């Protein structure tokens, strides 16, 4: 597909690995910093008419939180007046727009993320579930589905309802079990709610329950990290998601100088090693750089979004067809996010659903995306790539494979390429090797909001 120098790539890889760099969380491609206004608006029906049939994933975004955690750059804000009624109405209008252009029954997985989906009260959550069912034919009792929750927004009744309605996973953003670490990142709720939330969800009997923890927080030490890990191990969570801290522009952490120091990237490397060793000993299997699943928990990773399209509902949600990724413009500052949410509600009320902001993916970009998502998951199946693209993945990126192999990050066999443990540890660095020059320069030229 194109050539770069293997020497250059190897030098870059070696330096980043030696620094234990965290160049940015790679979980999709292209990154939203590469999205731009499209040359001309594209009607939603035309965009989806070009997408082959087959199963779809639905991501629904709730952009509200009770506090703005100072590490967080997600598309969310803290509302002063309740915006939920108009937002739910807009979501229903958007669901109706998709229902008009898609065959029923295509959506096979649902993820409700945020922000904080459980910012919604019980009645609002039920209304949302009913709308997904009546407008998009999503039956939670037959669909793999996950909802994110933050500890201060759940109680026994809400958690029980979510389980009874059919959610198969609850993802709980705990971040740390050390009170000072939470205070430093502006998680202002009563610290004991973390423990209570873990107990509530443990009792509710979700087939999959994951707890998110962060390493690299201000003031965090190897000992305090061990403490949070042990609490996770002792809980009934079926998976732990461990995120290295990314200090992102415009976040509270990037702007505050009065906090205890954050651990160095070398110290974060030690925390990662502690986690791998301790969780393996405690009967967890490492699935990715971030996910560790209990050996006796059911596999929940059969979904492969390299192949399927994704409908994003709500302001801030991304949607993927094979040739176009789109969303509302990404903003970081609360007042700008609120403006995008309000514009979204107005647009839905006027039935204005043209796609105006995103990025087109040609065959080269589609191939890169396929490789990145496969490598970061369970590996790249060479025959599958050849069937999808009519090309051999090894021939498309010879310098990249040679550099990754030379640095001990991948294992190449006759039919499959997989990350080695070193590659898993540095998965964000490995993923970026396949970013195109076009996407890199769009990301570099991205201007944060003011
Ligand atoms: C989509 S967010 C979930 C948000 C949810 N409202 C919550 O706080 O529980 C998923 C996870 O990403 C992690 N995360 C978010 N920003 C991060 C950052 N800057 N560095 C590391 N991890 C981050 C947190 O662990 C968070 O729970
Ligand atoms: S981490 Fe979660 S609760 Fe905190 S601001 Fe981000 S989305 Fe909201």
mmCIF file of C-alpha atoms in Angstrom, residues 13 285-287 371 374-382 393-394 400-425 430 434:
data_model
loop_
_atom_site.group_PDB
_atom_site.id
_atom_site.type_symbol
_atom_site.label_atom_id
_atom_site.label_comp_id
_atom_site.label_asym_id
_atom_site.label_seq_id
_atom_site.Cartn_x
_atom_site.Cartn_y
_atom_site.Cartn_z
ATOM 1 C CA UNK A 13 9.793 2.169 17.997
ATOM 2 C CA UNK A 285 -6.323 -14.076 31.588
ATOM 3 C CA UNK A 286 -4.898 -11.064 29.807
ATOM 4 C CA UNK A 287 -7.056 -10.351 26.751
ATOM 5 C CA UNK A 371 -4.910 -4.552 10.714
ATOM 6 C CA UNK A 374 -7.163 -7.175 14.587
ATOM 7 C CA UNK A 375 -3.694 -6.851 16.102
ATOM 8 C CA UNK A 376 -4.992 -5.094 19.195
ATOM 9 C CA UNK A 377 -7.574 -7.825 19.590
ATOM 10 C CA UNK A 378 -6.787 -11.509 18.960
ATOM 11 C CA UNK A 379 -4.456 -11.167 15.987
ATOM 12 C CA UNK A 380 -4.553 -10.716 12.232
ATOM 13 C CA UNK A 381 -5.841 -13.629 10.180
ATOM 14 C CA UNK A 382 -3.880 -13.394 6.916
ATOM 15 C CA UNK A 393 -1.070 -7.948 4.484
ATOM 16 C CA UNK A 394 2.646 -8.813 4.682
ATOM 17 C CA UNK A 400 6.223 -2.056 9.338
ATOM 18 C CA UNK A 401 6.200 -5.836 9.882
ATOM 19 C CA UNK A 402 9.993 -6.039 9.720
ATOM 20 C CA UNK A 403 10.372 -3.255 12.276
ATOM 21 C CA UNK A 404 7.758 -4.726 14.636
ATOM 22 C CA UNK A 405 9.243 -8.204 14.304
ATOM 23 C CA UNK A 406 12.775 -6.843 14.805
ATOM 24 C CA UNK A 407 11.703 -5.106 18.009
ATOM 25 C CA UNK A 408 10.018 -8.248 19.317
ATOM 26 C CA UNK A 409 6.478 -6.870 19.179
ATOM 27 C CA UNK A 410 4.830 -9.393 16.824
ATOM 28 C CA UNK A 411 4.940 -13.122 16.140
ATOM 29 C CA UNK A 412 4.438 -13.919 12.445
ATOM 30 C CA UNK A 413 3.326 -17.423 11.454
ATOM 31 C CA UNK A 414 2.175 -18.742 8.088
ATOM 32 C CA UNK A 415 -1.463 -17.805 8.697
ATOM 33 C CA UNK A 416 -1.558 -15.290 11.534
ATOM 34 C CA UNK A 417 0.189 -12.290 13.073
ATOM 35 C CA UNK A 418 -0.149 -11.767 16.789
ATOM 36 C CA UNK A 419 1.284 -9.421 19.367
ATOM 37 C CA UNK A 420 3.951 -10.859 21.653
ATOM 38 C CA UNK A 421 3.690 -10.001 25.386
ATOM 39 C CA UNK A 422 6.023 -7.060 24.618
ATOM 40 C CA UNK A 423 3.701 -5.994 21.787
ATOM 41 C CA UNK A 424 0.666 -6.219 24.084
ATOM 42 C CA UNK A 425 2.420 -4.113 26.702
ATOM 43 C CA UNK A 430 2.308 -0.717 17.882
ATOM 44 C CA UNK A 434 -0.034 1.660 10.916
#
